[in-house]
Coordinates of C-alpha atoms and ligand atoms in Angstrom, one line a residue:
X1 CA 10.0 -38.8 91.5
X2 CA 11.2 -41.3 88.9
X3 CA 14.3 -43.4 89.2
X4 CA 16.4 -44.9 86.4
X5 CA 17.9 -48.3 87.4
X6 CA 21.0 -49.6 85.7
X7 CA 23.8 -52.2 86.3
X8 CA 27.2 -50.6 86.6
X9 CA 30.6 -52.5 86.6
X10 CA 32.6 -51.6 89.7
X11 CA 35.9 -53.4 89.7
X12 CA 35.1 -57.1 89.4
X13 CA 31.5 -56.6 90.7
X14 CA 28.3 -55.4 89.0
X15 CA 26.4 -52.9 91.2
X16 CA 22.8 -51.9 90.9
X17 CA 22.6 -48.1 90.4
X18 CA 19.6 -45.8 91.1
X19 CA 19.6 -42.3 89.8
X20 CA 16.9 -39.6 89.5
X21 CA 16.0 -38.0 86.1
X22 CA 18.0 -34.9 87.1
X23 CA 21.1 -37.0 88.0
X24 CA 20.7 -38.9 84.7
X25 CA 20.7 -35.7 82.7
X26 CA 23.7 -34.3 84.5
X27 CA 25.6 -37.6 84.0
X28 CA 24.8 -37.5 80.2
X29 CA 26.0 -33.8 80.0
X30 CA 29.2 -34.8 81.9
X31 CA 29.8 -37.7 79.5
X32 CA 29.1 -35.5 76.5
X33 CA 31.7 -32.9 77.7
X34 CA 34.3 -35.6 78.4
X35 CA 33.8 -37.1 74.9
X36 CA 34.0 -33.7 73.3
X37 CA 37.3 -32.9 75.1
X38 CA 38.7 -36.3 74.1
X39 CA 37.8 -35.7 70.4
X40 CA 39.5 -32.2 70.6
X41 CA 42.6 -33.7 72.1
X42 CA 42.6 -36.4 69.4
X43 CA 42.3 -33.8 66.6
X44 CA 45.1 -31.7 68.2
X45 CA 47.4 -34.8 68.5
X46 CA 46.6 -35.8 64.9
X47 CA 47.4 -32.4 63.5
X48 CA 50.6 -32.0 65.6
X49 CA 51.8 -35.4 64.4
X50 CA 50.9 -34.6 60.8
X51 CA 52.9 -31.3 60.9
X52 CA 55.8 -33.0 62.7
X53 CA 55.9 -35.7 60.0
X54 CA 56.0 -32.9 57.3
X55 CA 58.8 -31.2 59.2
X56 CA 60.7 -34.5 59.4
X57 CA 60.2 -35.1 55.7
X58 CA 62.2 -31.9 55.0
X59 CA 64.5 -32.2 58.0
X60 CA 65.2 -35.9 58.4
X61 CA 66.5 -37.3 61.7
X62 CA 70.3 -37.7 62.1
X63 CA 71.6 -41.2 61.3
X64 CA 72.4 -43.1 64.5
X65 CA 75.7 -44.8 65.1
X66 CA 75.7 -48.6 64.9
X67 CA 79.2 -48.9 66.4
X68 CA 79.4 -51.7 68.9
X69 CA 76.0 -53.1 68.0
X70 CA 75.7 -56.8 67.4
X71 CA 74.0 -57.1 64.0
X72 CA 72.6 -60.5 62.9
X73 CA 71.8 -60.7 59.2
X74 CA 70.0 -63.8 57.8
X75 CA 70.9 -64.6 54.2
X76 CA 74.2 -62.9 54.6
X77 CA 75.9 -65.2 52.1
X78 CA 74.7 -63.4 48.9
X79 CA 73.0 -60.4 47.4
X80 CA 71.6 -57.6 49.7
X81 CA 72.4 -59.6 52.8
X82 CA 76.1 -59.6 52.0
X83 CA 76.1 -56.0 51.0
X84 CA 74.4 -55.0 54.3
X85 CA 76.9 -57.1 56.2
X86 CA 79.8 -55.2 54.5
X87 CA 78.2 -51.8 55.0
X88 CA 77.3 -52.3 58.7
X89 CA 80.7 -53.8 59.4
X90 CA 82.4 -50.6 57.9
X91 CA 80.2 -48.6 60.3
X92 CA 81.7 -50.4 63.3
X93 CA 79.0 -53.1 63.9
X94 CA 79.9 -56.7 64.9
X95 CA 78.2 -58.8 62.2
X96 CA 76.7 -62.2 62.8
X97 CA 76.3 -63.7 59.3
X98 CA 73.7 -66.4 59.1
X99 CA 73.0 -68.5 56.0
X100 CA 72.1 -71.9 54.8
X101 CA 75.0 -71.7 52.3
X102 CA 78.3 -72.3 54.1
X103 CA 80.5 -71.1 51.2
X104 CA 78.7 -67.8 50.6
X105 CA 78.4 -67.1 54.3
X106 CA 82.1 -67.7 55.0
X107 CA 83.1 -65.5 52.0
X108 CA 81.1 -62.6 53.5
X109 CA 82.9 -63.1 56.8
X110 CA 86.3 -63.2 55.1
X111 CA 85.5 -60.0 53.1
X112 CA 84.6 -58.2 56.4
X113 CA 87.7 -59.5 58.2
X114 CA 89.9 -58.5 55.2
X115 CA 88.7 -54.9 55.7
X116 CA 89.5 -55.1 59.5
X117 CA 85.8 -55.6 60.5
X118 CA 84.3 -57.9 63.0
X119 CA 82.2 -60.9 61.8
X120 CA 81.1 -64.3 62.8
X121 CA 79.6 -67.1 60.7
X122 CA 76.7 -69.3 61.7
X123 CA 75.1 -71.9 59.5
X124 CA 71.4 -72.2 59.9
X125 CA 68.4 -73.1 57.9
X126 CA 66.0 -70.4 59.1
X127 CA 63.0 -72.6 58.3
X128 CA 63.9 -74.7 61.4
X129 CA 62.8 -73.1 64.7
X130 CA 64.9 -75.6 66.6
X131 CA 68.1 -74.7 64.7
X132 CA 67.3 -71.0 65.2
X133 CA 67.0 -71.5 69.0
X134 CA 70.2 -73.5 69.2
X135 CA 72.0 -70.9 67.1
X136 CA 70.7 -68.1 69.3
X137 CA 72.0 -69.8 72.4
X138 CA 75.5 -70.2 70.8
X139 CA 75.5 -66.6 69.6
X140 CA 74.6 -65.4 73.1
X141 CA 77.5 -67.3 74.6
X142 CA 80.1 -66.7 71.9
X143 CA 79.3 -63.1 70.7
X144 CA 76.7 -61.5 73.0
X145 CA 73.1 -60.3 72.8
X146 CA 72.0 -59.4 69.3
X147 CA 70.9 -55.8 69.2
X148 CA 70.0 -55.4 65.5
X149 CA 68.1 -58.3 63.9
X150 CA 67.9 -58.2 60.1
X151 CA 65.5 -60.8 58.7
X152 CA 66.7 -60.8 55.1
X153 CA 66.8 -64.4 53.8
X154 CA 64.3 -65.0 51.1
X155 CA 63.3 -67.1 48.1
X156 CA 61.0 -66.3 45.3
X157 CA 59.1 -68.9 43.2
X158 CA 58.2 -67.0 40.1
X159 CA 55.5 -68.7 38.0
X160 CA 51.7 -68.8 37.8
X161 CA 50.0 -70.1 40.9
X162 CA 48.5 -73.2 39.2
X163 CA 52.0 -74.3 38.2
X164 CA 53.5 -73.8 41.6
X165 CA 54.0 -77.0 43.7
X166 CA 52.9 -77.4 47.3
X167 CA 56.4 -77.8 48.6
X168 CA 57.5 -74.5 46.8
X169 CA 54.6 -72.7 48.4
X170 CA 55.2 -74.0 51.9
X171 CA 59.0 -73.4 51.7
X172 CA 58.4 -69.8 50.5
X173 CA 56.2 -69.1 53.5
X174 CA 58.7 -70.8 55.9
X175 CA 61.7 -68.9 54.7
X176 CA 60.1 -65.5 53.9
X177 CA 57.6 -65.3 56.7
X178 CA 57.6 -67.9 59.5
X179 CA 61.4 -67.6 60.0
X180 CA 60.8 -63.9 61.0
X181 CA 58.6 -65.1 63.8
X182 CA 61.1 -67.7 65.0
X183 CA 64.0 -65.2 65.1
X184 CA 61.8 -62.6 66.8
X185 CA 60.9 -65.1 69.5
X186 CA 64.6 -66.0 69.9
X187 CA 66.1 -62.4 69.9
X188 CA 63.4 -60.0 71.0
X189 CA 63.4 -60.9 74.7
X190 CA 67.0 -59.7 75.2
X191 CA 66.1 -56.4 73.4
X192 CA 63.1 -56.1 75.7
X193 CA 65.1 -56.6 78.9
X194 CA 67.4 -53.7 77.9
X195 CA 64.8 -51.7 76.1
X196 CA 67.3 -51.4 73.3
X197 CA 67.3 -53.0 69.8
X198 CA 66.2 -52.7 66.2
X199 CA 64.3 -55.2 64.1
X200 CA 64.6 -54.9 60.3
X201 CA 62.5 -57.0 57.9
X202 CA 62.9 -57.4 54.2
X203 CA 59.5 -57.2 52.6
X204 CA 59.2 -56.1 48.9
X205 CA 57.1 -53.9 46.6
X206 CA 55.4 -57.3 46.1
X207 CA 54.3 -56.9 49.7
X208 CA 52.6 -53.6 48.7
X209 CA 51.0 -54.4 45.4
X210 CA 49.9 -57.8 44.0
X211 CA 51.9 -59.0 41.0
X212 CA 51.3 -61.8 38.5
X213 CA 53.6 -64.9 38.7
X214 CA 54.2 -64.1 42.4
X215 CA 51.1 -65.1 44.2
X216 CA 52.7 -67.0 47.1
X217 CA 55.7 -64.6 47.2
X218 CA 53.3 -61.6 47.4
X219 CA 51.4 -63.4 50.2
X220 CA 54.7 -63.8 52.2
X221 CA 55.8 -60.2 51.7
X222 CA 52.4 -58.7 52.6
X223 CA 52.5 -60.9 55.7
X224 CA 55.9 -59.5 56.7
X225 CA 54.5 -56.0 56.6
X226 CA 51.5 -57.1 58.7
X227 CA 53.6 -58.9 61.2
X228 CA 55.9 -55.9 61.6
X229 CA 53.0 -53.6 62.1
X230 CA 51.5 -55.9 64.7
X231 CA 54.8 -56.3 66.6
X232 CA 55.1 -52.5 66.7
X233 CA 51.6 -52.3 68.2
X234 CA 52.4 -55.1 70.8
X235 CA 55.4 -53.2 71.9
X236 CA 53.7 -49.8 71.8
X237 CA 50.7 -50.9 73.8
X238 CA 52.7 -52.8 76.5
X239 CA 52.6 -50.9 79.8
X240 CA 56.4 -51.4 80.1
X241 CA 58.6 -48.9 78.1
X242 CA 59.8 -50.4 74.9
X243 CA 60.4 -47.1 73.1
X244 CA 64.1 -48.1 72.7
X245 CA 63.2 -50.9 70.3
X246 CA 62.8 -49.7 66.7
X247 CA 61.3 -51.4 63.7
X248 CA 62.1 -50.9 60.0
X249 CA 60.4 -52.6 57.1
X250 CA 62.1 -52.5 53.7
X251 CA 60.2 -52.8 50.4
X252 CA 62.6 -52.9 47.4
X253 CA 61.3 -53.1 43.8
X254 CA 63.9 -55.0 41.7
X255 CA 67.5 -55.4 42.8
X256 CA 70.0 -57.1 40.6
X257 CA 71.0 -60.0 42.8
X258 CA 69.9 -62.9 40.6
X259 CA 66.7 -63.4 42.6
X260 CA 64.5 -61.8 39.9
X261 CA 65.5 -63.6 36.7
X262 CA 63.2 -62.1 34.1
X263 CA 62.3 -58.6 35.0
X264 CA 60.2 -56.5 32.6
X265 CA 60.5 -52.8 32.9
X266 CA 58.8 -50.3 30.5
X267 CA 60.3 -47.1 32.0
X268 CA 63.7 -47.9 33.3
X269 CA 64.3 -44.3 34.3
X270 CA 61.3 -44.4 36.7
X271 CA 61.7 -47.9 37.9
X272 CA 65.4 -48.6 37.5
X273 CA 66.8 -52.0 38.4
X274 CA 69.2 -51.2 41.2
X275 CA 72.5 -52.8 42.1
X276 CA 72.7 -54.5 45.5
X277 CA 75.1 -51.7 46.6
X278 CA 72.6 -48.9 45.6
X279 CA 69.7 -50.7 47.4
X280 CA 71.8 -51.3 50.5
X281 CA 72.7 -47.6 50.7
X282 CA 69.0 -46.8 51.1
X283 CA 68.5 -49.7 53.6
X284 CA 71.4 -48.7 55.8
X285 CA 70.2 -45.1 55.8
X286 CA 66.7 -46.1 56.7
X287 CA 67.9 -48.2 59.6
X288 CA 70.2 -45.5 60.9
X289 CA 67.4 -42.9 60.7
X290 CA 65.0 -45.4 62.3
X291 CA 62.4 -45.1 59.5
X292 CA 59.3 -47.3 60.0
X293 CA 59.0 -48.3 56.4
X294 CA 60.6 -47.5 53.1
X295 CA 60.2 -48.5 49.5
X296 CA 63.2 -48.6 47.1
X297 CA 62.9 -46.4 45.0
X298 CA 61.2 -44.0 47.5
X299 CA 59.0 -42.5 44.8
X300 CA 56.9 -45.8 44.7
X301 CA 55.8 -45.2 48.3
X302 CA 54.2 -41.9 47.5
X303 CA 52.8 -43.1 44.1
X304 CA 51.2 -46.1 45.9
X305 CA 49.7 -44.0 48.8
X306 CA 48.3 -41.4 46.3
X307 CA 46.6 -43.9 44.1
X308 CA 45.2 -46.1 46.9
X309 CA 42.7 -43.3 47.6
X310 CA 41.1 -43.7 44.1
X311 CA 38.6 -46.4 43.2
X312 CA 40.4 -49.7 42.6
X313 CA 40.2 -49.6 38.8
X314 CA 42.1 -46.3 38.6
X315 CA 45.5 -47.6 40.0
X316 CA 45.0 -50.6 37.8
X317 CA 45.1 -48.3 34.7
X318 CA 48.4 -46.9 36.0
X319 CA 49.7 -50.4 36.6
X320 CA 48.8 -51.4 33.0
X321 CA 50.4 -48.3 31.7
X322 CA 53.7 -48.9 33.6
X323 CA 53.5 -52.6 32.4
X324 CA 56.3 -53.8 34.6
X325 CA 56.8 -56.9 36.7
X326 CA 58.4 -60.3 36.4
X327 CA 58.0 -62.9 33.7
X328 CA 57.7 -66.6 34.8
X329 CA 61.0 -68.4 35.2
Ligands
NAD401 N1 66.4 -59.0 44.7 C1 65.2 -58.3 44.6 O1 64.9 -57.8 43.5 C2 64.4 -58.2 45.8 C3 63.3 -57.3 45.7 C4 62.5 -57.1 46.8 C5 62.7 -57.8 48.0 N2 63.8 -58.7 48.0 C6 64.0 -59.5 49.3 O2 65.2 -59.1 49.8 C7 65.8 -60.2 50.5 C8 67.2 -60.5 49.9 O3 67.1 -60.7 48.6 P1 68.4 -61.0 47.6 O4 67.9 -60.6 46.3 O5 69.5 -60.4 48.2 O6 68.4 -62.6 47.7 P2 69.6 -63.6 47.3 O7 69.0 -64.7 46.6 O8 70.7 -62.8 46.6 O9 70.2 -64.0 48.8 C9 69.4 -64.7 49.6 C10 70.2 -65.4 50.7 O10 69.3 -66.1 51.6 C11 69.9 -67.4 51.8 N3 68.8 -68.3 52.2 C12 67.8 -68.8 51.4 N4 67.1 -69.7 52.1 C13 67.6 -69.8 53.3 C14 67.3 -70.5 54.5 N5 66.3 -71.4 54.5 N6 68.0 -70.3 55.6 C15 69.1 -69.4 55.6 N7 69.4 -68.7 54.5 C16 68.7 -68.9 53.4 C17 70.5 -67.8 50.5 O11 71.5 -68.8 50.7 C18 71.1 -66.5 50.1 O12 72.5 -66.3 50.5 C19 64.8 -61.4 50.3 O13 64.0 -61.5 51.4 C20 64.0 -61.0 49.1 O14 62.7 -61.6 49.0 C21 64.6 -58.9 47.0

């Protein structure tokens, strides 16, 4: 009789294992059956989720209430940040407005209070981790635990890479990208304690496709999407239950806030420049329906997904045909 000898891991120890040829064959058949069953379960799960997603496309989830939520918005002193603050305040949220610009931030707070909403103003340069942590401590004492965190503050150097200075590049990454990590470290633990919360990140269509004159900006916005996906996985794979913490990533095209100074659009009906109010309607809806990621306009999401399956030069032809983007400023 022949024996097969192998080392098998048993807990922390390795154990020498002897088995006859017959036992070896039975073991291989057993492992084959288990693997086949696992693949069948995987295929069933994939199809079930796929059909469920199609169903959800036609029957979207009901928008959740944000009444009583403490909603922190960075960059609340202007543009989409301000519009989000006004919209979420109307829906009954307590808004924590955060900005580096005291005048703009205070104006947003006054506008909310004038329409009988609840708002608080905190000045903070989101590039400073120390300032974020100090502010977080103050907010916890003065307002309570933040339950919806909207990382919106952003800047956009718009010129060819070789004309962009080191400081501009570093600051773009600090505001658009690193600040998200500092606020997550400051506010996520309280959400995890209660298994309740929502993190919203402003990426951009420049975080989905590369665009000329926006090399560092595209880098920051692609990074935001990557970080959001990774945080999602970290929460999903944690043995504790964090299913009550939702994540939404927003990818607008061009919104008329003054950030994009020289937009170039060949087909305005397909890729219209939106007002901040129009864009924020989509953002608030996506947050309330707990969508994982949206583009504004939504058609760009499907166009991008569709053309990504073609060889790389095919979507480039479409991009050349659409001939849209930003001129250097
Ligand atoms: N406007 C667009 O077309 C567009 C398109 C796609 C994505 N986005 C993204 O959406 C977000 C909001 O854009 P917007 O157009 O409303 O911008 P905006 O310029 O109108 O407002 C940005 C706000 O962020 C604040 N801010 C800047 N640096 C800060 C810092 N270090 N600390 C704290 N606050 C700071 C500014 O003071 C300002 O109030 C940004 O992240 C932007 O990249 C904008």
